[in-house]
Short mmCIF file of C-alpha atoms and ligand atoms in Angstrom, two decimals:
data_model
loop_
_atom_site.label_atom_id
_atom_site.label_comp_id
_atom_site.label_asym_id
_atom_site.label_seq_id
_atom_site.Cartn_x
_atom_site.Cartn_y
_atom_site.Cartn_z
CA MET A 139 0.00 0.00 0.00
CA LYS A 140 2.74 2.42 0.92
CA TYR A 141 4.39 1.88 -2.54
CA PHE A 142 1.27 3.31 -4.11
CA PHE A 143 1.63 6.63 -2.16
CA TYR A 144 5.30 7.33 -2.96
CA PRO A 145 4.76 8.31 -6.66
CA LEU A 146 1.68 10.29 -5.66
CA ILE A 147 3.58 12.31 -3.02
CA LEU A 148 6.43 12.94 -5.46
CA PHE A 149 4.04 14.11 -8.18
CA THR A 150 2.16 16.42 -5.78
CA THR A 151 5.43 17.92 -4.50
CA LEU A 152 6.62 18.61 -8.06
CA LEU A 153 3.32 20.18 -8.99
CA LEU A 154 3.35 22.50 -5.96
CA SER A 155 6.92 23.60 -6.54
CA CYS A 156 6.19 24.50 -10.20
CA LYS A 157 2.97 26.38 -9.55
CA LYS A 158 3.50 30.09 -9.03
CA ASP A 159 1.92 31.42 -5.89
CA PRO A 160 0.91 35.01 -6.85
CA THR A 161 1.23 36.23 -3.27
CA THR A 162 4.71 34.84 -2.80
CA GLU A 163 5.81 36.07 -6.23
CA GLN A 164 4.76 39.62 -5.53
CA SER A 165 6.22 39.82 -2.07
CA SER A 166 9.53 38.26 -3.07
CA GLU A 167 10.10 40.37 -6.21
CA LYS A 168 8.81 43.80 -5.29
CA PRO A 169 11.29 44.73 -2.53
CA SER A 170 14.27 43.41 -4.46
CA SER A 171 13.35 45.33 -7.62
CA ALA A 172 12.67 48.44 -5.51
CA MET A 173 16.17 48.11 -4.08
CA THR A 174 17.96 47.54 -7.36
CA THR A 175 16.11 49.80 -9.80
CA SER A 176 17.61 53.23 -9.38
CA SER A 177 14.76 54.87 -11.30
CA GLU A 178 12.43 53.99 -8.43
CA LYS A 179 14.50 55.95 -5.93
CA HIS A 180 13.21 59.33 -4.95
CA TYR A 181 15.19 62.38 -5.98
CA ALA A 182 14.54 65.86 -4.66
CA ILE A 183 15.82 69.40 -4.26
CA VAL A 184 15.20 71.87 -1.44
CA ILE A 185 16.29 75.52 -1.47
CA HIS A 186 16.28 78.66 0.62
CA GLY A 187 16.63 82.33 -0.27
CA GLY A 188 17.45 83.61 3.21
CA ALA A 189 15.71 83.98 6.55
CA GLY A 190 14.72 87.08 8.49
CA THR A 191 11.91 89.58 8.85
CA ILE A 192 9.77 88.11 6.12
CA LYS A 193 6.17 88.96 7.00
CA LYS A 194 3.06 88.95 4.86
CA ALA A 195 2.24 92.45 6.08
CA ASN A 196 5.50 93.72 4.52
CA MET A 197 5.03 92.10 1.13
CA THR A 198 3.07 93.42 -1.82
CA PRO A 199 1.34 90.88 -4.07
CA GLU A 200 3.86 91.80 -6.81
CA GLN A 201 6.78 91.03 -4.52
CA GLU A 202 5.25 87.72 -3.52
CA ILE A 203 4.86 86.79 -7.18
CA ALA A 204 8.43 87.83 -8.01
CA TYR A 205 9.91 85.70 -5.21
CA LYS A 206 7.66 82.77 -5.95
CA GLU A 207 8.53 82.81 -9.64
CA LYS A 208 12.28 83.05 -9.04
CA LEU A 209 12.28 80.30 -6.43
CA GLN A 210 10.23 78.10 -8.76
CA GLU A 211 12.61 78.79 -11.65
CA ALA A 212 15.56 77.82 -9.43
CA LEU A 213 13.82 74.64 -8.26
CA ASN A 214 12.90 73.68 -11.81
CA VAL A 215 16.48 74.02 -13.06
CA GLY A 216 17.82 71.72 -10.35
CA TYR A 217 14.94 69.29 -10.61
CA GLN A 218 15.36 68.97 -14.38
CA ILE A 219 19.01 67.99 -13.91
CA LEU A 220 18.01 65.34 -11.38
CA GLU A 221 15.20 64.05 -13.57
CA ASN A 222 17.59 63.67 -16.49
CA GLY A 223 19.87 61.55 -14.32
CA GLY A 224 22.32 64.36 -13.54
CA SER A 225 24.22 64.67 -10.29
CA ALA A 226 23.07 66.34 -7.11
CA LEU A 227 26.23 68.47 -7.32
CA ASP A 228 25.28 69.88 -10.73
CA ALA A 229 21.70 70.38 -9.55
CA VAL A 230 22.64 72.50 -6.52
CA GLN A 231 25.26 74.51 -8.44
CA LYS A 232 22.95 75.42 -11.34
CA THR A 233 20.08 76.13 -8.98
CA ILE A 234 22.25 78.53 -7.00
CA ASN A 235 23.33 80.23 -10.24
CA ILE A 236 19.72 81.24 -10.90
CA MET A 237 19.45 82.87 -7.48
CA GLU A 238 22.93 84.44 -7.70
CA ASP A 239 21.90 86.14 -10.93
CA SER A 240 18.77 87.61 -9.36
CA PRO A 241 18.88 90.90 -7.39
CA LEU A 242 16.14 89.48 -5.16
CA PHE A 243 18.72 87.62 -3.09
CA ASN A 244 21.88 88.43 -1.17
CA ALA A 245 24.19 86.38 -3.38
CA GLY A 246 25.93 87.35 -6.62
CA LYS A 247 23.94 90.27 -8.05
CA GLY A 248 22.19 91.82 -5.05
CA ALA A 249 24.94 91.03 -2.54
CA VAL A 250 25.03 93.28 0.52
CA TYR A 251 27.71 95.92 1.23
CA ASN A 252 30.38 95.61 3.90
CA SER A 253 31.38 98.51 6.17
CA ALA A 254 33.82 99.79 3.53
CA GLY A 255 31.02 100.02 0.95
CA GLU A 256 32.31 96.97 -0.94
CA HIS A 257 30.98 93.53 -1.76
CA GLU A 258 32.84 90.47 -0.49
CA LEU A 259 31.22 87.22 -1.49
CA ASP A 260 31.43 83.73 0.03
CA ALA A 261 30.26 80.34 -1.25
CA SER A 262 30.71 76.62 -0.66
CA ILE A 263 29.65 73.28 -2.10
CA MET A 264 29.92 69.74 -0.75
CA ASP A 265 29.59 66.25 -2.18
CA GLY A 266 27.93 63.90 0.32
CA ASN A 267 29.28 60.83 -1.47
CA THR A 268 32.99 61.58 -1.11
CA LEU A 269 32.88 64.41 1.43
CA ASN A 270 34.86 66.45 -1.10
CA SER A 271 34.18 70.14 -0.74
CA GLY A 272 35.11 73.49 -2.19
CA ALA A 273 34.72 77.07 -1.00
CA VAL A 274 35.71 80.64 -1.77
CA ALA A 275 35.70 83.54 0.68
CA GLY A 276 35.94 87.29 0.33
CA VAL A 277 35.90 87.37 -3.47
CA LYS A 278 35.01 90.64 -5.18
CA HIS A 279 34.89 90.03 -8.93
CA ILE A 280 33.46 86.54 -9.39
CA LYS A 281 29.97 86.76 -10.88
CA ASN A 282 28.90 83.35 -9.56
CA PRO A 283 30.99 82.44 -6.52
CA ILE A 284 29.47 78.96 -6.34
CA ASN A 285 31.14 78.14 -9.68
CA ALA A 286 34.51 79.07 -8.22
CA ALA A 287 33.78 76.93 -5.14
CA ARG A 288 33.10 73.99 -7.47
CA ILE A 289 36.42 74.55 -9.25
CA VAL A 290 38.24 74.56 -5.91
CA MET A 291 36.57 71.24 -5.09
CA ASP A 292 37.13 69.61 -8.47
CA SER A 293 40.55 70.96 -9.42
CA THR A 294 42.61 71.38 -6.24
CA HIS A 295 43.52 69.41 -3.15
CA HIS A 296 42.23 72.28 -1.06
CA VAL A 297 38.84 73.02 0.44
CA MET A 298 38.88 76.80 0.67
CA MET A 299 40.56 79.62 -1.23
CA ALA A 300 40.20 83.28 -0.33
CA GLY A 301 40.52 86.77 -1.77
CA GLN A 302 42.85 87.59 -4.63
CA GLY A 303 44.33 84.08 -4.84
CA ALA A 304 40.87 82.55 -5.25
CA GLU A 305 40.08 85.06 -8.00
CA ASP A 306 43.36 84.49 -9.87
CA PHE A 307 42.80 80.76 -9.71
CA ALA A 308 39.17 81.02 -10.86
CA LYS A 309 40.28 83.10 -13.85
CA LEU A 310 42.56 80.27 -14.99
CA TYR A 311 39.49 78.08 -15.25
CA GLY A 312 37.47 80.60 -17.25
CA ILE A 313 35.14 81.53 -14.38
CA GLU A 314 33.25 84.70 -15.34
CA MET A 315 34.65 87.85 -13.73
CA VAL A 316 32.81 91.17 -13.43
CA ASP A 317 33.58 94.73 -12.40
CA VAL A 318 32.76 95.43 -8.76
CA SER A 319 29.96 97.75 -9.91
CA TYR A 320 28.05 94.70 -11.20
CA PHE A 321 27.05 93.93 -7.60
CA ASP A 322 25.75 97.42 -6.83
CA THR A 323 22.06 97.84 -6.11
CA GLU A 324 20.37 100.94 -4.77
CA LYS A 325 18.32 99.11 -2.15
CA ARG A 326 21.38 97.44 -0.72
CA TYR A 327 23.21 100.74 -0.50
CA GLU A 328 20.30 102.32 1.37
CA GLN A 329 20.38 99.36 3.70
CA LEU A 330 24.09 99.93 4.39
CA LEU A 331 23.55 103.61 5.13
CA LYS A 332 20.75 102.79 7.54
CA ALA A 333 22.84 100.12 9.25
CA GLN A 334 25.79 102.49 9.55
CA GLU A 335 23.58 105.17 11.03
CA ARG A 336 22.88 102.80 13.83
CA GLU A 337 26.47 101.58 13.92
CA LYS A 338 25.21 98.09 14.03
CA ILE A 339 25.88 94.90 12.11
CA VAL A 340 22.56 93.52 10.99
CA LEU A 341 21.52 90.14 9.77
CA ASP A 342 20.29 90.32 6.23
CA HIS A 343 16.46 90.70 6.28
CA THR A 344 16.33 91.63 9.94
CA SER A 345 14.88 95.06 10.41
CA MET A 346 16.21 97.01 13.33
CA ASN A 347 12.94 98.85 12.98
CA THR A 348 10.56 97.12 10.64
CA ASP A 349 8.87 100.32 9.55
CA GLU A 350 12.09 102.05 8.62
CA LEU A 351 13.74 99.05 6.99
CA ILE A 352 10.65 97.63 5.43
CA ASP A 353 12.51 96.54 2.31
CA ASP A 354 15.08 94.47 4.17
CA HIS A 355 13.03 91.36 3.78
CA LYS A 356 13.61 91.44 0.04
CA TYR A 357 17.04 89.85 0.00
CA GLY A 358 18.79 86.77 1.30
CA THR A 359 21.63 84.29 1.25
CA VAL A 360 20.82 81.35 -0.99
CA GLY A 361 21.23 77.63 -0.50
CA ALA A 362 20.32 74.35 -2.16
CA VAL A 363 20.43 70.68 -1.16
CA ALA A 364 19.67 67.81 -3.53
CA ILE A 365 19.62 64.03 -3.70
CA ASP A 366 19.98 62.39 -7.12
CA LYS A 367 18.82 59.09 -8.60
CA ASN A 368 21.98 57.40 -7.33
CA GLY A 369 21.28 58.45 -3.77
CA ASN A 370 24.08 61.01 -3.74
CA ILE A 371 23.46 64.14 -1.67
CA ALA A 372 25.01 67.56 -2.31
CA ALA A 373 24.65 70.92 -0.58
CA ALA A 374 25.69 74.45 -1.56
CA THR A 375 25.39 77.98 -0.19
CA SER A 376 26.25 81.41 -1.64
CA THR A 377 26.10 84.83 0.02
CA GLY A 378 27.17 88.43 0.17
CA GLY A 379 27.35 88.07 3.97
CA MET A 380 25.84 90.57 6.37
CA THR A 381 25.18 94.26 5.76
CA ASN A 382 27.89 96.49 7.26
CA LYS A 383 30.06 93.49 8.15
CA LYS A 384 33.67 94.40 8.86
CA TYR A 385 35.86 94.28 5.71
CA GLY A 386 37.55 90.89 5.56
CA ARG A 387 34.91 89.24 7.73
CA VAL A 388 34.05 85.69 6.67
CA GLY A 389 30.73 84.18 7.70
CA ASP A 390 29.45 80.63 7.93
CA SER A 391 28.40 80.19 4.31
CA PRO A 392 31.84 79.17 2.94
CA ILE A 393 32.71 77.08 5.99
CA ILE A 394 32.08 73.38 5.57
CA GLY A 395 30.18 72.10 8.60
CA ALA A 396 28.91 75.57 9.49
CA GLY A 397 26.91 76.94 6.51
CA THR A 398 27.03 73.85 4.29
CA TYR A 399 27.32 70.11 4.88
CA ALA A 400 26.43 66.92 2.99
CA ASN A 401 26.94 63.28 3.88
CA ASN A 402 25.23 60.39 2.10
CA LYS A 403 25.02 58.54 5.41
CA THR A 404 22.80 61.18 6.96
CA CYS A 405 21.70 64.36 5.21
CA GLY A 406 22.57 67.54 3.35
CA VAL A 407 22.05 70.96 4.95
CA SER A 408 22.37 74.63 3.94
CA ALA A 409 22.10 77.48 6.45
CA THR A 410 21.26 81.16 6.53
CA GLY A 411 21.44 83.52 9.47
CA THR A 412 23.89 85.31 11.74
CA GLY A 413 26.94 83.43 10.52
CA GLU A 414 29.02 83.70 13.68
CA PHE A 415 26.51 81.55 15.57
CA PHE A 416 26.39 78.95 12.82
CA ILE A 417 30.19 78.76 12.96
CA ARG A 418 30.27 78.48 16.74
CA THR A 419 27.75 75.62 16.72
CA LEU A 420 29.06 74.06 13.48
CA ALA A 421 25.37 74.01 12.69
CA THR A 422 25.12 71.89 9.56
CA HIS A 423 27.63 69.29 10.75
CA GLU A 424 25.95 69.22 14.15
CA THR A 425 22.67 68.43 12.38
CA SER A 426 24.30 65.47 10.65
CA ASN A 427 25.95 64.29 13.88
CA LEU A 428 22.67 64.35 15.78
CA MET A 429 21.21 62.04 13.15
CA GLN A 430 24.24 59.76 12.99
CA TYR A 431 25.12 59.45 16.66
CA LYS A 432 21.89 60.26 18.48
CA ASN A 433 19.50 58.72 16.00
CA LEU A 434 17.38 61.85 15.88
CA SER A 435 15.18 62.43 12.83
CA LEU A 436 16.15 65.13 10.33
CA GLN A 437 13.50 67.49 11.73
CA GLU A 438 14.50 66.86 15.36
CA SER A 439 18.16 67.46 14.51
CA LEU A 440 17.45 70.75 12.74
CA ASP A 441 15.18 71.97 15.54
CA ASN A 442 17.80 71.05 18.13
CA VAL A 443 20.52 73.04 16.36
CA ILE A 444 18.31 76.07 15.72
CA LYS A 445 17.45 76.05 19.43
CA GLN A 446 21.16 75.99 20.32
CA ILE A 447 21.66 78.98 18.01
CA GLY A 448 18.69 80.82 19.49
CA ASP A 449 19.93 80.16 23.03
CA LEU A 450 23.25 81.78 22.11
CA GLY A 451 21.43 84.80 20.69
CA GLY A 452 21.64 83.93 16.98
CA ASP A 453 18.97 84.06 14.28
CA GLY A 454 18.39 82.12 11.12
CA GLY A 455 17.33 78.86 9.57
CA MET A 456 18.36 75.75 7.67
CA VAL A 457 16.91 73.62 4.89
CA ALA A 458 17.82 69.96 4.56
CA LEU A 459 17.02 66.56 3.13
CA ASP A 460 18.01 63.09 4.25
CA LYS A 461 19.17 59.96 2.45
CA ASP A 462 15.54 58.88 1.95
CA ALA A 463 14.69 62.23 0.32
CA ASN A 464 12.70 63.44 3.32
CA ILE A 465 12.65 67.24 3.34
CA ALA A 466 12.80 69.40 6.46
CA TRP A 467 13.56 72.95 7.55
CA SER A 468 13.74 74.93 10.74
CA PHE A 469 14.12 78.65 11.54
CA ASN A 470 13.69 81.01 14.47
CA THR A 471 13.06 84.15 12.39
CA GLU A 472 9.68 85.41 11.19
CA GLY A 473 10.11 83.78 7.84
CA MET A 474 12.41 82.09 5.39
CA TYR A 475 12.15 81.95 1.60
CA ARG A 476 12.10 78.23 0.94
CA GLY A 477 10.78 75.48 -1.28
CA TYR A 478 11.25 71.97 -2.54
CA LYS A 479 10.42 69.72 -5.45
CA LYS A 480 10.37 65.92 -5.25
CA SER A 481 10.07 63.05 -7.68
CA ASN A 482 6.80 62.00 -5.99
CA GLY A 483 5.21 65.15 -7.47
CA GLU A 484 5.39 67.42 -4.41
CA ASN A 485 6.25 71.04 -5.19
CA VAL A 486 6.10 73.49 -2.30
CA ILE A 487 7.14 77.14 -1.90
CA LYS A 488 6.72 79.04 1.37
CA PHE A 489 7.83 82.38 2.81
CA TYR A 490 6.24 82.86 6.19
CA GLU A 491 6.02 81.04 9.47
CA GLU A 492 3.38 78.34 9.02
N1 LIG B 44 24.92 83.51 6.97
C1 LIG B 44 25.32 84.65 6.21
C2 LIG B 44 26.58 85.21 6.81
O1 LIG B 44 26.69 85.27 8.02
C3 LIG B 44 24.29 85.72 6.16
C4 LIG B 44 22.89 85.29 5.75
O2 LIG B 44 22.55 84.12 5.84
O3 LIG B 44 22.10 86.14 5.34
O4 LIG B 44 27.43 85.66 6.09
#
């Protein structure tokens, strides 16, 4: 009798092993294809155009439209690069170029004046994959300082170059140079005169008296953070610094770990605010460390660092994204020009506290 069952059991076993179980098939293939198909990974870009006294009551509808359009244009340029399979580094650089070329922001055209009535520009860029970075500080003739920062990263063994040397080096690589007058804007000059009247160094956007300096909220340091289809994160920041800053002063924006940081293991971050406090707290690196060593979320890490800055008496904000393309920001000012665009279709632009 038992000899009759042996072929039957064998046949049944063969049949079961050949038959595809739809449930098993789906659950075994979906995660593995999600892990190996790069096109299914989310890519995203988040930007800021400075933080400060940015209040709805101070903005005309025309100003709101102008900022919204420029921020959207910047986001679109970076997003397009990511969508076409380009690198996060290219995305943040080209996105920053759009904002540097606009007088709406305190970077490139529209940079603030220092106490000597000059423009000294700072910028930095970082690759979260290799931790390579490049920065320029105190440059006066480079139309797009972020392009010079990229050259420092790509073509030297250094991280930061400053002043005349940085300019001479950038020239060798065909970086566009301009006369100092290119950076002049009437509004910025008025802002300098007002700041000097009060003999005070002011954070860009921050009105000492909102009524008197109602236009201050129009300008800002710019930053961008992106993650590409390969999961590489990059961050970049460009600025004219702070109105009436002492000649030769360097802020946080060109300092890796202070104004800019990117690490594929954790996140990418770009900052804006009273630079000295972002240097003293190493704000963007601190954000990454809190994620890496304290297991805080991106949002918790940013909030923690902004609180540290606030406790010391500093103002400002940061935008960031993590290795899973989650977007977050945090600021302790009244507003921050900011926005993001993600491969899941989200496209957000905000100015005010909300
Ligand atoms: N962080 C910049 C600086 O201190 C200023 C700004 O963000 O507006 O130079």
